[in-house]
Amino acid sequence: MKLIVAIVQDRDVSKLMDEMTKNNFRLTKLASTGGFLRKGNTTLLIGVEEEKVIGALSIIKRVCKTREATTSLSSIGLLDHKDIPSPFEIKVGGATVFILDVDRFESI
Ligand code: 2BA
């Protein structure tokens, strides 16, 4: 068994949860905060059989969009600098995904 830890943008979560549950994936949603932007995002824990990992990843890829976000040096804890424009744009997403081995799974 594998544990997929997927960090996704809040705007994609509702559709992603609909698609995952429709396809019989079981998951848990956690509220999280990105270390760089210091803004809310969502972490999904998805426990899956190894042969279903590819199916889960293809749904995540299809649903989670890349978007531009605006941030400034001061909001990420840096002093203004004349050579670095601020505010500036960065790309966020589709999704950041970690796939972990699960030693043991029990539903007690
Ligand atoms: P944040 O940490 O708020 O990062 C938001 C976006 O800011 C990132 O998008 C990336 O484009 C940019 N970014 C992050 N750190 C940066 C840095 N040191 N210098 C320049 N730009 C930087 P994504 O890569 O799509 O990441 C989205 C969210 O996924 C992150 O939100 C964080 O919550 C999570 N994440 C990404 N990589 C991670 C990692 N290696 N470990 C744990 N969480 C991670």
Coordinates of C-alpha atoms and ligand atoms in Angstrom, one line a residue:
M1 CA 0.0 0.0 0.0
K2 CA 1.1 3.6 -0.6
L3 CA 0.2 6.9 1.0
I4 CA -0.1 9.8 -1.5
V5 CA 0.3 13.2 0.2
A6 CA -0.9 15.8 -2.2
I7 CA -0.6 19.5 -1.5
V8 CA -3.2 21.3 -3.6
Q9 CA -4.6 24.8 -4.0
D10 CA -7.8 25.4 -2.2
R11 CA -9.6 26.3 -5.4
D12 CA -9.1 22.8 -6.8
V13 CA -10.1 20.8 -3.7
S14 CA -13.8 20.5 -4.1
K15 CA -13.6 19.2 -7.6
L16 CA -10.6 16.9 -6.8
M17 CA -12.5 15.4 -3.8
D18 CA -15.6 14.8 -6.0
E19 CA -13.5 13.1 -8.7
M20 CA -11.5 11.0 -6.2
T21 CA -14.5 9.7 -4.3
K22 CA -16.4 9.1 -7.5
N23 CA -13.5 6.8 -8.5
N24 CA -13.6 5.0 -5.2
F25 CA -10.5 6.6 -3.7
R26 CA -10.6 7.2 0.1
L27 CA -9.0 10.3 1.4
T28 CA -8.6 12.8 4.3
K29 CA -8.4 16.5 3.9
L30 CA -6.2 18.7 6.1
A31 CA -5.9 22.4 6.2
S32 CA -2.3 23.5 5.6
T33 CA -0.3 26.6 5.0
G34 CA 2.5 27.1 2.4
G35 CA 5.9 28.0 3.9
F36 CA 6.7 30.5 1.1
L37 CA 3.5 32.4 0.4
R38 CA 2.2 31.8 4.0
K39 CA -1.3 31.3 2.5
G40 CA -3.7 28.5 3.1
N41 CA -3.6 25.4 0.9
T42 CA -4.9 21.9 1.4
T43 CA -3.1 18.6 2.0
L44 CA -4.9 15.4 1.0
L45 CA -3.9 12.0 2.5
I46 CA -4.9 9.3 0.0
G47 CA -4.2 5.6 1.0
V48 CA -4.2 3.4 -2.1
E49 CA -3.2 0.0 -3.3
E50 CA 0.1 0.2 -5.3
E51 CA -1.6 -0.6 -8.6
K52 CA -4.0 2.4 -8.2
V53 CA -1.3 5.0 -7.7
I54 CA -1.2 5.9 -11.4
G55 CA -5.0 6.3 -11.6
A56 CA -4.9 8.6 -8.6
L57 CA -2.1 10.7 -10.0
S58 CA -3.8 11.1 -13.4
I59 CA -6.9 12.5 -11.6
I60 CA -4.8 15.0 -9.6
K61 CA -3.0 16.0 -12.8
R62 CA -6.2 16.6 -14.7
V63 CA -8.0 18.6 -11.9
C64 CA -5.2 20.7 -10.4
K65 CA -4.4 23.8 -12.3
T66 CA -1.2 25.9 -12.5
R67 CA -2.0 29.5 -11.5
E68 CA -0.1 32.8 -11.1
A69 CA 0.0 34.2 -7.6
T70 CA 1.3 37.7 -6.6
T71 CA 3.5 38.2 -3.6
S72 CA 5.9 40.8 -2.3
L73 CA 9.3 40.7 -0.7
S74 CA 7.9 42.0 2.6
S75 CA 5.1 39.3 2.7
I76 CA 7.8 36.6 2.5
G77 CA 9.8 38.2 5.2
L78 CA 12.4 40.0 3.1
L79 CA 13.5 43.6 3.0
D80 CA 12.8 45.6 -0.1
H81 CA 15.7 45.6 -2.6
K82 CA 16.1 48.1 -5.5
D83 CA 17.2 45.3 -7.9
I84 CA 14.3 43.0 -7.2
P85 CA 10.8 44.1 -8.4
S86 CA 8.1 43.8 -5.7
P87 CA 5.3 42.8 -5.9
F88 CA 6.2 39.9 -8.2
E89 CA 4.4 36.9 -9.8
I90 CA 5.1 33.2 -9.2
K91 CA 3.5 30.1 -10.5
V92 CA 1.7 27.8 -8.1
G93 CA 0.7 24.2 -8.7
G94 CA -0.8 22.0 -10.2
A95 CA 0.0 19.9 -7.1
T96 CA 3.0 18.9 -5.0
V97 CA 2.8 15.1 -4.5
F98 CA 4.8 12.8 -2.2
I99 CA 4.3 9.0 -2.5
L100 CA 5.2 7.0 0.6
D101 CA 5.4 3.3 1.3
V102 CA 3.0 2.2 4.0
D103 CA 4.4 -0.4 6.4
R104 CA 1.0 -1.4 7.7
F105 CA -2.6 -0.3 7.3
E106 CA -5.4 -1.1 9.7
S107 CA -8.9 0.1 10.0
I108 CA -9.8 -0.9 13.5
Ligands
2BA1 P1 4.3 27.7 -0.8 O1 5.5 27.2 0.1 O2 3.5 28.8 -0.3 O3 4.9 28.0 -2.2 C1 4.1 28.5 -3.2 C2 4.9 28.7 -4.5 O4 6.0 29.5 -4.3 C3 5.5 27.4 -5.0 O5 4.5 26.6 -5.8 C4 6.7 27.9 -5.8 O6 6.3 28.3 -7.1 C5 7.1 29.1 -5.1 N1 8.2 28.9 -4.1 C6 8.2 28.1 -3.0 N2 9.4 28.2 -2.4 C7 10.1 29.0 -3.1 C8 11.5 29.5 -3.0 N3 12.2 29.2 -2.0 N4 11.9 30.4 -4.0 C9 11.1 30.7 -5.0 N5 9.9 30.3 -5.2 C10 9.4 29.5 -4.2 P2 4.5 25.1 -5.7 O7 5.9 24.6 -6.0 O8 3.5 24.6 -6.6 O9 4.2 24.6 -4.2 C11 2.9 24.8 -3.7 C12 2.8 24.4 -2.3 O10 3.2 23.0 -2.1 C13 3.8 25.2 -1.4 O11 3.3 26.4 -1.0 C14 4.0 24.2 -0.2 O12 2.9 24.3 0.7 C15 4.0 22.9 -0.9 N6 5.3 22.4 -1.2 C16 6.0 22.6 -2.4 N7 7.2 21.9 -2.3 C17 7.2 21.3 -1.1 C18 8.2 20.5 -0.5 N8 9.4 20.2 -1.0 N9 8.0 20.1 0.8 C19 6.8 20.4 1.4 N10 5.8 21.2 0.9 C20 6.1 21.6 -0.4

